[in-house]
């Protein structure tokens, strides 16, 4: 799957991923109205609204981008109906040949991590049959529990030719509270980065490992260091746009081959129609605003990468 | 909810929690057969089997214990039908007046953590209505992202009078890889423990905070230190029984008031019938074996606490 991701990035010239993190407040009123008329102001109604919203955005941007990253929390808040909308979104994006990164940030120990890995990347055996629960292509994983929390995910990836992005240095303001603390003179995130490189060494695709890392766009200096510590790991970079990261901040997350990073934007794309610069599209044409925002983001990052050459 | 947990522990004299972490291989064949006859060898069939299995165990032990801890990964591996079984289990245990600790180990940043908190502990607003997605009483949270990952959970707890157990020192063999690394001469888990005490200080129930911690039974020495660092935090202690922890290892997780800790056993209780000492019950009477195992666990821990006096 890492080979497919690389190939799609090369085809689209777009090392970006659209974060499908729908808040109900982002969903235009005409979509909410239609969903609530059919299902009432219920969990089912909200789930239908976010699914229709996602679908229209995906229909308008899928040809421009290699990948999407649905954030499961945004669906989980609507209980079972929300998770059904998550699954529909994953399935629909895969039909559109997009690489799907499930932003699930799971992590546990032994058989419990194995169960998460099975549910999101693998297949569960029931009698003589095997079923995929959610069937994403990549998932994000939290490393706090150490190797025996991560290894069951790696094992399933090897079996299924799928991949991981492991949290190393997150984009939020207080990420330094634990991640930046010095251990033998070096921050914890560097040690985690070294582990990621180690876990990934046995999991190579053609040019990159299928065990990647998450490093926030808001920490470009740290990104530069981590790029060197994990030369064969793809870095998933959240924090572009709404969280403050800009194209020029991102060049050091990439390798000299112009690859090695994939930059996420969520709100900046899916709720673009709420920004002044895309207001002309109006609520009705929200998905066209998203397409314009994707084009602008590609130009911003491509421009920064060209300038850096 | 922490007050209810304390009260129920005092009533039952059982500072224990039963981990409802069903593997399909634990479910007796007569239950599997019935479920598969009705739903086929499908995700729905597997979910029905684990739900019926859970229900029979809960019916046999609910009067002896204060709380249960369903591990969501074990349900998530069966996709949507599995999560429906998780929700049924949560609802049923609450009907039985058990405190429900959702072992979900979620953790993200800002609005994403808020969405998880809303989905598992709070209510999501949809138009003029508010709905609970899963409605556990406590959840487990991963602290790797720092304060702004944890605070949205704390906020919902304050609103809903619910609680958290935050991962501090986990029970698995490789938990030390990051958690034990020294920072200014002290292990990372101590710093996390201090943060837990700080987050919990503003969230006091009558005698304990509703912000607790997870510390593995397999690390009794670390438990002793953490007990002192977080005097007002309840400690959820996994790793008893199947993972190797024993009653005598656990006394230092408790305060002098005999409170402050709640010890989890999962496989040792729910799959007791597979152990030699409970084999006499047979597969048909698996839930009676679970009841006997709960009684033995209460005696073991109570004995250890009495000896320590």
Coordinates of C-alpha atoms in Angstrom, one line a residue:
Chain A
X1 CA 0.0 0.0 0.0
X2 CA 3.0 2.3 0.5
X3 CA 3.9 1.7 -3.1
X4 CA 0.4 2.7 -4.2
X5 CA 0.6 5.8 -2.0
X6 CA 3.9 6.8 -3.6
X7 CA 2.6 6.1 -7.1
X8 CA -0.5 8.1 -6.6
X9 CA 1.5 11.1 -5.2
X10 CA 3.7 11.0 -8.3
X11 CA 0.7 10.8 -10.6
X12 CA -1.2 13.7 -8.9
X13 CA 1.9 15.8 -8.0
X14 CA 0.0 16.3 -4.7
X15 CA 1.7 15.0 -1.5
X16 CA -1.4 15.9 0.4
X17 CA -4.3 14.2 2.2
X18 CA -7.7 15.5 2.8
X19 CA -8.9 15.1 6.4
X20 CA -12.5 14.0 6.4
X21 CA -13.3 15.3 9.9
X22 CA -16.8 16.5 9.6
X23 CA -18.3 18.6 12.4
X24 CA -22.1 19.0 12.1
X25 CA -21.6 22.7 12.1
X26 CA -19.6 22.4 8.8
X27 CA -22.4 20.7 7.0
X28 CA -24.4 23.1 4.8
X29 CA -27.9 23.7 6.0
X30 CA -29.5 22.3 2.9
X31 CA -27.8 18.9 3.5
X32 CA -28.7 18.9 7.2
X33 CA -32.3 19.8 6.3
X34 CA -32.7 16.9 3.9
X35 CA -31.2 14.4 6.3
X36 CA -33.3 15.6 9.3
X37 CA -36.4 15.5 7.2
X38 CA -35.7 11.9 6.4
X39 CA -34.4 10.7 9.8
X40 CA -35.4 13.4 12.3
X41 CA -32.9 15.3 14.5
X42 CA -31.4 12.0 15.6
X43 CA -28.0 10.3 15.5
X44 CA -29.1 8.6 12.3
X45 CA -30.0 12.0 10.8
X46 CA -26.7 13.6 11.8
X47 CA -24.8 10.5 10.4
X48 CA -26.7 10.8 7.1
X49 CA -25.8 14.5 6.9
X50 CA -22.1 14.0 7.4
X51 CA -22.1 11.0 5.0
X52 CA -23.8 13.1 2.2
X53 CA -21.4 16.0 3.0
X54 CA -18.4 13.7 2.7
X55 CA -19.6 12.1 -0.5
X56 CA -20.1 15.4 -2.3
X57 CA -16.6 16.6 -1.2
X58 CA -15.0 13.3 -2.3
X59 CA -16.8 13.4 -5.6
X60 CA -15.3 16.9 -6.2
X61 CA -11.7 16.2 -5.2
X62 CA -10.9 12.5 -5.6
X63 CA -9.1 13.0 -9.0
X64 CA -6.7 15.6 -7.5
X65 CA -5.4 13.8 -4.5
X66 CA -3.9 10.5 -3.5
X67 CA -5.4 9.9 -0.1
X68 CA -8.0 10.9 2.5
X69 CA -7.8 10.7 6.3
X70 CA -11.2 10.2 8.0
X71 CA -10.8 11.1 11.7
X72 CA -12.9 8.4 13.5
X73 CA -13.6 10.5 16.6
X74 CA -15.8 12.8 14.5
X75 CA -18.0 9.8 13.7
X76 CA -17.7 8.0 17.0
X77 CA -19.3 11.0 18.7
X78 CA -22.5 10.0 16.9
X79 CA -22.4 6.5 18.3
X80 CA -23.3 3.5 16.1
X81 CA -24.9 5.5 13.3
X82 CA -21.8 7.7 13.2
X83 CA -19.5 4.7 12.9
X84 CA -21.7 3.4 10.1
X85 CA -21.1 6.7 8.3
X86 CA -17.4 6.2 8.9
X87 CA -17.5 2.8 7.3
X88 CA -19.5 4.1 4.3
X89 CA -17.0 6.9 3.9
X90 CA -14.0 4.5 4.0
X91 CA -15.7 2.1 1.5
X92 CA -16.7 4.9 -0.8
X93 CA -13.2 6.4 -0.9
X94 CA -11.7 3.0 -1.6
X95 CA -14.1 2.6 -4.5
X96 CA -12.8 5.9 -5.8
X97 CA -9.3 4.3 -5.6
X98 CA -8.2 6.7 -2.9
X99 CA -5.7 5.5 -0.2
X100 CA -7.6 5.6 3.1
X101 CA -5.7 6.6 6.3
X102 CA -7.9 5.8 9.3
X103 CA -7.0 8.4 11.9
X104 CA -7.8 6.2 14.8
X105 CA -4.8 6.7 17.1
X106 CA -5.4 3.3 18.7
X107 CA -2.8 1.6 20.8
X108 CA -3.0 -1.1 23.5
X109 CA -1.1 -4.3 24.4
X110 CA -0.7 -7.7 22.9
X111 CA -4.0 -9.3 22.0
X112 CA -5.9 -6.0 22.4
X113 CA -3.7 -4.2 19.9
X114 CA -4.1 -7.3 17.7
X115 CA -7.9 -6.9 17.9
X116 CA -7.7 -3.2 16.8
X117 CA -5.3 -4.1 14.0
X118 CA -7.7 -6.9 12.9
X119 CA -10.7 -4.6 13.0
X120 CA -9.2 -1.8 11.0
X121 CA -6.6 -3.3 8.7
X122 CA -7.1 -7.1 8.7
X123 CA -9.8 -9.7 8.7
X124 CA -11.4 -11.5 11.6
X125 CA -11.9 -15.2 11.3
X126 CA -15.4 -16.5 12.1
X127 CA -15.8 -20.2 11.6
X128 CA -14.8 -20.8 8.0
X129 CA -15.1 -17.2 6.9
X130 CA -13.0 -14.1 7.3
X131 CA -14.4 -10.5 7.4
X132 CA -12.9 -7.0 7.3
X133 CA -14.5 -4.8 10.0
X134 CA -13.5 -1.4 8.7
X135 CA -10.8 -2.1 6.1
X136 CA -8.7 1.1 6.0
X137 CA -5.3 1.1 4.1
X138 CA -3.3 2.8 6.9
X139 CA -4.1 3.7 10.5
X140 CA -2.5 6.0 13.0
X141 CA -1.1 4.4 16.2
X142 CA -0.1 5.7 19.6
X143 CA 3.3 4.5 20.8
X144 CA 3.1 5.1 24.5
X145 CA 2.8 1.4 25.4
X146 CA 6.0 0.5 23.5
X147 CA 6.9 -2.3 21.1
X148 CA 4.4 -4.9 22.2
X149 CA 1.7 -2.4 21.7
X150 CA 2.8 -1.6 18.1
X151 CA 4.0 -5.0 16.9
X152 CA 0.6 -6.6 16.5
X153 CA -0.3 -3.7 14.1
X154 CA 3.0 -4.3 12.2
X155 CA 2.2 -8.0 11.9
X156 CA -1.2 -7.4 10.4
X157 CA 0.3 -4.8 8.0
X158 CA 2.8 -7.3 6.8
X159 CA 0.1 -9.9 6.1
X160 CA -2.3 -7.4 4.4
X161 CA 0.3 -5.2 2.7
X162 CA -1.1 -2.2 4.6
X163 CA 0.6 0.5 6.7
X164 CA 0.9 2.6 9.9
X165 CA 1.6 6.2 10.9
X166 CA 2.9 6.2 14.4
X167 CA 2.6 9.4 16.6
X168 CA 6.0 10.8 17.1
X169 CA 5.6 14.6 17.6
X170 CA 2.1 15.8 17.5
X171 CA 0.9 19.2 16.2
X172 CA -0.8 20.5 19.3
X173 CA 0.5 23.3 21.6
X174 CA 1.1 21.0 24.6
X175 CA 2.6 18.1 22.7
X176 CA 6.0 19.0 24.2
X177 CA 4.8 18.3 27.8
X178 CA 6.0 14.7 27.5
X179 CA 7.3 14.4 23.9
X180 CA 10.0 17.1 24.3
X181 CA 11.3 16.0 27.6
X182 CA 15.0 15.2 27.5
X183 CA 16.3 11.7 28.0
X184 CA 20.1 11.3 27.9
X185 CA 20.1 14.8 26.4
X186 CA 17.6 14.1 23.6
X187 CA 13.9 14.6 23.4
X188 CA 11.5 11.7 23.8
X189 CA 10.2 12.2 20.3
X190 CA 13.6 11.4 18.8
X191 CA 13.7 8.1 20.7
X192 CA 10.2 7.3 19.4
X193 CA 11.4 8.3 15.9
X194 CA 14.3 5.9 16.2
X195 CA 11.9 3.1 17.2
X196 CA 9.7 3.9 14.2
X197 CA 12.8 3.7 11.9
X198 CA 13.6 0.3 13.6
X199 CA 10.1 -1.1 13.3
X200 CA 10.0 0.1 9.7
X201 CA 13.3 -1.4 8.6
X202 CA 11.8 -4.9 8.1
X203 CA 8.8 -3.5 6.4
X204 CA 10.1 -2.0 3.2
X205 CA 8.1 -1.3 0.1
X206 CA 10.0 -0.4 -3.1
X207 CA 11.5 2.9 -1.8
X208 CA 9.8 3.6 1.5
X209 CA 8.8 1.6 4.6
X210 CA 5.1 1.0 5.2
X211 CA 5.7 2.0 8.8
X212 CA 5.5 5.8 8.9
X213 CA 5.3 8.6 11.5
X214 CA 3.1 11.5 12.4
X215 CA 5.0 14.8 12.9
X216 CA 3.0 18.1 13.2
X217 CA 3.5 20.9 10.6
X218 CA 3.6 23.3 13.5
X219 CA 7.1 22.0 14.5
X220 CA 9.2 22.4 11.4
X221 CA 12.6 22.3 13.2
X222 CA 11.7 19.0 14.8
X223 CA 10.5 17.8 11.5
X224 CA 13.9 18.4 10.0
X225 CA 15.6 16.3 12.6
X226 CA 13.1 13.5 12.5
X227 CA 13.4 13.4 8.7
X228 CA 17.0 12.4 9.1
X229 CA 16.3 9.9 11.9
X230 CA 13.7 8.1 9.9
X231 CA 14.9 8.5 6.2
X232 CA 12.8 5.6 4.9
X233 CA 9.6 6.5 6.8
X234 CA 6.8 8.5 5.2
X235 CA 5.8 11.3 7.5
X236 CA 2.1 12.2 7.8
X237 CA 2.0 15.9 8.6
X238 CA -1.1 17.4 10.3
X239 CA -1.4 21.0 11.3
X240 CA -1.3 22.6 7.9
X241 CA -3.7 25.5 7.4
X242 CA -6.2 25.9 10.2
X243 CA -3.6 24.9 12.8
X244 CA -1.1 27.4 11.5
X245 CA 1.4 25.4 9.3
X246 CA 2.3 26.9 5.9
X247 CA 3.9 25.3 2.7
X248 CA 7.2 27.0 3.3
X249 CA 7.4 25.3 6.8
X250 CA 7.0 21.9 5.2
X251 CA 10.0 21.5 2.9
X252 CA 12.2 19.9 5.5
X253 CA 9.6 17.1 6.1
X254 CA 10.4 15.9 2.5
X255 CA 13.4 14.0 1.3
X256 CA 15.5 15.1 -1.7
X257 CA 13.5 12.9 -4.0
X258 CA 10.5 15.2 -3.3
X259 CA 8.8 12.3 -1.5
X260 CA 8.6 11.1 2.1
X261 CA 5.9 13.3 3.4
X262 CA 2.1 13.7 3.0
X263 CA 0.5 16.8 4.4
X264 CA -3.0 16.8 5.8
X265 CA -5.6 19.5 5.8
X266 CA -9.0 19.0 7.2
X267 CA -11.1 22.0 8.0
X268 CA -9.2 24.2 5.5
X269 CA -10.5 21.9 2.7
X270 CA -13.8 20.5 3.8
X271 CA -15.1 23.7 5.3
X272 CA -13.4 26.0 2.7
X273 CA -16.7 27.6 1.8
X274 CA -16.7 29.2 5.2
X275 CA -13.5 31.1 4.5
X276 CA -13.7 34.6 3.1
X277 CA -11.5 33.7 0.1
X278 CA -14.0 31.0 -1.0
X279 CA -17.2 32.7 0.1
X280 CA -18.2 33.3 -3.5
X281 CA -19.0 29.7 -3.9
X282 CA -21.7 29.9 -1.3
X283 CA -23.1 27.1 0.9
X284 CA -24.8 25.4 -2.1
X285 CA -21.5 24.9 -3.9
X286 CA -19.4 24.0 -0.8
X287 CA -17.7 21.1 -2.6
X288 CA -16.5 23.3 -5.4
X289 CA -14.9 25.6 -2.7
X290 CA -13.2 22.4 -1.4
X291 CA -11.9 21.7 -4.8
X292 CA -10.5 25.2 -5.2
X293 CA -8.9 24.9 -1.7
X294 CA -7.3 21.6 -2.7
X295 CA -5.8 23.2 -5.8
X296 CA -4.5 26.1 -3.8
X297 CA -2.9 23.8 -1.3
X298 CA -1.2 21.7 -4.0
X299 CA 0.1 24.9 -5.5
X300 CA 1.4 26.2 -2.1
X301 CA 3.2 23.0 -1.3
X302 CA 4.5 22.4 -4.8
X303 CA 5.7 26.0 -4.9
X304 CA 7.5 25.6 -1.6
X305 CA 9.2 22.4 -2.8
X306 CA 10.2 24.0 -6.1
X307 CA 11.7 27.0 -4.3
X308 CA 13.6 24.7 -2.0
X309 CA 15.4 23.0 -4.9
Chain B
X1 CA -19.5 8.7 39.6
X2 CA -16.3 8.3 41.7
X3 CA -18.5 8.5 44.8
X4 CA -20.7 5.8 43.4
X5 CA -17.6 3.6 42.6
X6 CA -16.3 4.1 46.2
X7 CA -19.7 3.4 47.7
X8 CA -20.1 0.2 45.7
X9 CA -16.6 -1.0 46.6
X10 CA -17.5 -0.5 50.3
X11 CA -20.8 -2.3 49.9
X12 CA -19.3 -5.3 48.1
X13 CA -15.9 -5.3 49.9
X14 CA -14.6 -6.0 46.4
X15 CA -12.1 -3.5 45.0
X16 CA -12.3 -5.4 41.7
X17 CA -13.5 -4.9 38.2
X18 CA -14.4 -7.7 35.7
X19 CA -12.9 -7.1 32.3
X20 CA -15.4 -8.0 29.6
X21 CA -12.9 -8.7 26.9
X22 CA -14.5 -11.5 25.0
X23 CA -12.5 -13.5 22.4
X24 CA -14.6 -15.7 20.2
X25 CA -12.5 -18.6 21.4
X26 CA -13.7 -18.1 25.0
X27 CA -17.3 -18.3 24.0
X28 CA -18.7 -21.8 24.8
X29 CA -19.6 -23.8 21.7
X30 CA -23.3 -24.1 22.6
X31 CA -23.6 -20.3 22.6
X32 CA -21.6 -20.0 19.3
X33 CA -23.8 -22.7 17.7
X34 CA -27.0 -20.9 18.7
X35 CA -25.8 -17.5 17.4
X36 CA -24.5 -18.9 14.1
X37 CA -27.7 -20.9 13.5
X38 CA -29.6 -17.6 13.8
X39 CA -27.1 -15.2 12.0
X40 CA -24.7 -17.5 10.1
X41 CA -21.0 -17.4 10.5
X42 CA -21.0 -13.6 10.1
X43 CA -20.0 -10.5 12.0
X44 CA -23.6 -10.4 13.3
X45 CA -23.3 -14.0 14.4
X46 CA -20.0 -13.4 16.2
X47 CA -21.4 -10.3 17.8
X48 CA -24.5 -12.1 19.0
X49 CA -22.4 -14.8 20.5
X50 CA -20.2 -12.5 22.5
X51 CA -23.2 -10.5 23.7
X52 CA -25.0 -13.6 24.9
X53 CA -21.8 -14.7 26.6
X54 CA -21.3 -11.4 28.3
X55 CA -24.9 -11.3 29.5
X56 CA -24.8 -14.7 31.1
X57 CA -21.5 -13.7 32.9
X58 CA -22.9 -10.4 34.1
X59 CA -26.1 -12.1 35.3
X60 CA -23.9 -14.4 37.5
X61 CA -21.5 -11.9 39.0
X62 CA -23.2 -8.4 39.1
X63 CA -24.2 -8.7 42.8
X64 CA -20.6 -9.4 43.8
X65 CA -18.8 -6.6 42.1
X66 CA -18.9 -2.8 41.8
X67 CA -17.8 -2.4 38.2
X68 CA -17.1 -3.9 34.8
X69 CA -14.5 -2.9 32.1
X70 CA -15.4 -3.8 28.6
X71 CA -12.4 -3.5 26.3
X72 CA -13.7 -1.9 23.1
X73 CA -11.0 -3.4 20.8
X74 CA -12.5 -6.9 21.3
X75 CA -15.8 -5.6 19.9
X76 CA -14.3 -3.2 17.3
X77 CA -12.6 -6.2 15.6
X78 CA -16.1 -7.3 14.6
X79 CA -16.8 -4.0 12.9
X80 CA -20.2 -2.4 13.3
X81 CA -22.0 -5.5 14.7
X82 CA -19.3 -5.8 17.3
X83 CA -19.7 -2.2 18.4
X84 CA -23.5 -2.8 18.7
X85 CA -22.6 -5.7 21.0
X86 CA -20.3 -3.3 23.0
X87 CA -23.2 -0.8 23.3
X88 CA -25.6 -3.5 24.4
X89 CA -23.1 -4.7 27.0
X90 CA -22.6 -1.1 28.4
X91 CA -26.3 -0.5 28.5
X92 CA -27.1 -3.9 30.2
X93 CA -24.4 -3.4 32.8
X94 CA -25.7 0.1 33.7
X95 CA -29.2 -1.4 34.0
X96 CA -27.7 -3.8 36.5
X97 CA -26.3 -0.7 38.4
X98 CA -22.7 -1.6 37.7
X99 CA -20.2 1.2 37.1
X100 CA -19.0 0.8 33.5
X101 CA -15.3 1.6 32.7
X102 CA -15.0 1.8 28.9
X103 CA -11.4 0.6 28.2
X104 CA -11.1 2.7 25.0
X105 CA -7.5 4.2 25.5
X106 CA -8.5 7.1 23.2
X107 CA -6.5 10.3 23.1
X108 CA -6.1 13.0 20.5
X109 CA -6.0 16.8 20.4
X110 CA -8.5 19.6 21.0
X111 CA -11.8 19.2 19.1
X112 CA -10.9 15.5 18.3
X113 CA -10.5 14.6 22.0
X114 CA -13.7 16.5 22.7
X115 CA -15.5 14.3 20.1
X116 CA -14.3 11.1 21.7
X117 CA -15.3 12.5 25.2
X118 CA -18.7 13.4 23.8
X119 CA -19.2 10.0 22.2
X120 CA -18.2 8.0 25.2
X121 CA -19.1 10.1 28.3
X122 CA -21.2 13.0 27.1
X123 CA -24.0 13.9 24.8
X124 CA -23.9 15.2 21.3
X125 CA -26.2 18.1 20.4
X126 CA -28.3 17.5 17.2
X127 CA -30.6 20.4 16.6
X128 CA -32.8 20.7 19.7
X129 CA -31.9 17.2 21.0
X130 CA -28.9 15.7 22.8
X131 CA -27.9 12.1 22.5
X132 CA -25.4 9.8 24.3
X133 CA -23.5 7.7 21.8
X134 CA -22.1 5.0 24.1
X135 CA -22.6 6.4 27.6
X136 CA -19.9 4.7 29.7
X137 CA -19.2 6.0 33.3
X138 CA -15.4 6.1 33.0
X139 CA -13.1 5.8 30.1
X140 CA -9.3 5.1 29.8
X141 CA -7.3 7.8 28.1
X142 CA -3.7 7.9 26.6
X143 CA -1.7 10.9 27.8
X144 CA 1.0 11.0 25.1
X145 CA -0.4 14.2 23.5
X146 CA -0.3 16.2 26.8
X147 CA -2.7 18.4 28.5
X148 CA -4.7 19.6 25.5
X149 CA -5.3 16.0 24.6
X150 CA -6.7 15.2 28.1
X151 CA -8.5 18.4 29.1
X152 CA -11.5 18.0 26.7
X153 CA -12.1 14.6 28.5
X154 CA -11.9 16.3 31.9
X155 CA -14.3 19.0 30.8
X156 CA -17.0 16.5 29.8
X157 CA -16.4 14.6 33.1
X158 CA -17.0 17.7 35.1
X159 CA -20.3 18.3 33.2
X160 CA -21.5 14.8 33.4
X161 CA -20.1 13.8 36.7
X162 CA -18.1 11.0 35.1
X163 CA -14.4 10.0 35.3
X164 CA -11.2 8.9 33.6
X165 CA -8.3 6.5 34.2
X166 CA -5.2 7.9 32.4
X167 CA -2.5 5.5 31.3
X168 CA 0.6 6.1 33.5
X169 CA 2.5 2.8 33.8
X170 CA 1.0 0.0 31.7
X171 CA 1.2 -3.7 32.6
X172 CA 2.9 -5.0 29.4
X173 CA 6.6 -6.2 29.3
X174 CA 7.8 -3.4 27.0
X175 CA 5.9 -0.6 28.8
X176 CA 9.3 0.6 30.1
X177 CA 10.6 1.4 26.6
X178 CA 9.3 4.9 26.9
X179 CA 7.5 5.1 30.2
X180 CA 10.6 4.2 32.3
X181 CA 13.1 6.5 30.5
X182 CA 14.7 9.0 33.0
X183 CA 14.0 12.7 32.7
X184 CA 15.9 14.8 35.1
X185 CA 16.6 11.6 37.0
X186 CA 13.0 10.4 37.2
X187 CA 11.1 8.0 35.0
X188 CA 8.5 9.5 32.5
X189 CA 5.7 7.6 34.3
X190 CA 6.3 9.7 37.4
X191 CA 5.9 12.9 35.5
X192 CA 2.7 11.6 33.9
X193 CA 1.6 10.6 37.4
X194 CA 2.2 14.1 38.6
X195 CA 0.2 15.5 35.8
X196 CA -2.7 13.1 36.6
X197 CA -2.6 14.4 40.2
X198 CA -2.6 17.9 38.9
X199 CA -5.5 17.4 36.4
X200 CA -7.4 15.6 39.2
X201 CA -7.0 18.2 41.9
X202 CA -9.8 20.3 40.5
X203 CA -12.1 17.3 40.1
X204 CA -12.7 16.0 43.6
X205 CA -15.5 13.7 44.6
X206 CA -16.1 13.3 48.3
X207 CA -12.8 11.6 49.1
X208 CA -11.2 10.8 45.7
X209 CA -10.7 12.6 42.5
X210 CA -12.7 11.4 39.4
X211 CA -9.5 11.6 37.4
X212 CA -7.7 8.3 38.1
X213 CA -4.7 6.4 36.6
X214 CA -3.8 3.1 35.1
X215 CA -0.8 1.3 36.7
X216 CA -0.1 -2.4 35.9
X217 CA -0.2 -5.0 38.7
X218 CA 3.0 -6.4 37.1
X219 CA 4.9 -3.4 38.4
X220 CA 4.2 -3.3 42.2
X221 CA 7.3 -1.2 43.1
X222 CA 6.3 1.5 40.6
X223 CA 2.8 1.3 42.0
X224 CA 4.1 2.0 45.5
X225 CA 5.8 5.2 44.3
X226 CA 2.8 6.3 42.1
X227 CA 0.4 5.7 45.0
X228 CA 2.2 8.5 46.9
X229 CA 2.5 10.8 43.9
X230 CA -1.3 10.6 43.2
X231 CA -2.8 10.2 46.7
X232 CA -6.3 11.3 45.7
X233 CA -6.4 9.4 42.4
X234 CA -8.0 6.0 42.1
X235 CA -5.7 3.5 40.4
X236 CA -7.1 1.0 37.9
X237 CA -4.8 -2.0 38.1
X238 CA -4.7 -4.4 35.1
X239 CA -2.5 -7.4 34.9
X240 CA -3.9 -9.5 37.8
X241 CA -4.1 -13.2 37.2
X242 CA -3.5 -14.1 33.5
X243 CA -0.7 -11.4 33.2
X244 CA 1.0 -12.6 36.4
X245 CA 0.0 -10.2 39.1
X246 CA -1.0 -11.6 42.5
X247 CA -3.0 -10.3 45.5
X248 CA 0.1 -9.8 47.6
X249 CA 1.6 -7.6 44.9
X250 CA -1.3 -5.3 45.1
X251 CA -1.4 -4.0 48.6
X252 CA 0.8 -0.9 47.8
X253 CA -1.6 0.3 45.2
X254 CA -4.1 0.9 48.0
X255 CA -4.2 3.7 50.5
X256 CA -4.4 3.2 54.3
X257 CA -8.2 3.7 54.1
X258 CA -8.2 0.4 52.1
X259 CA -9.4 2.3 49.1
X260 CA -7.8 4.0 46.1
X261 CA -7.4 1.0 43.8
X262 CA -9.5 -1.2 41.7
X263 CA -8.0 -4.4 40.3
X264 CA -9.1 -5.8 36.9
X265 CA -9.2 -9.3 35.8
X266 CA -10.5 -10.3 32.4
X267 CA -9.6 -13.7 31.1
X268 CA -9.1 -15.1 34.6
X269 CA -12.8 -14.4 35.3
X270 CA -14.7 -14.6 32.0
X271 CA -12.8 -17.7 30.7
X272 CA -12.4 -19.3 34.2
X273 CA -14.1 -22.5 33.0
X274 CA -11.1 -23.2 30.8
X275 CA -8.8 -23.3 33.9
X276 CA -8.1 -26.6 35.5
X277 CA -9.4 -25.5 38.9
X278 CA -12.8 -24.6 37.5
X279 CA -13.0 -27.4 35.0
X280 CA -15.6 -29.2 37.1
X281 CA -18.2 -26.6 36.0
X282 CA -17.9 -27.5 32.3
X283 CA -18.6 -25.4 29.3
X284 CA -22.3 -25.4 29.9
X285 CA -21.9 -23.8 33.4
X286 CA -19.2 -21.3 32.4
X287 CA -20.8 -18.4 34.1
X288 CA -20.9 -20.3 37.4
X289 CA -17.2 -20.8 37.0
X290 CA -16.8 -17.1 36.5
X291 CA -18.7 -16.5 39.7
X292 CA -16.4 -18.8 41.6
X293 CA -13.4 -17.1 40.1
X294 CA -14.7 -13.7 41.2
X295 CA -15.2 -15.0 44.8
X296 CA -11.7 -16.4 44.8
X297 CA -10.3 -13.1 43.5
X298 CA -12.1 -11.1 46.2
X299 CA -10.8 -13.5 48.9
X300 CA -7.2 -13.2 47.5
X301 CA -7.2 -9.4 47.5
X302 CA -9.1 -9.0 50.7
X303 CA -6.7 -11.5 52.4
X304 CA -3.7 -9.6 51.1
X305 CA -5.2 -6.3 52.4
X306 CA -5.9 -7.8 55.8
X307 CA -2.4 -9.2 56.0
X308 CA -0.9 -5.9 55.2
X309 CA -2.7 -4.2 58.1

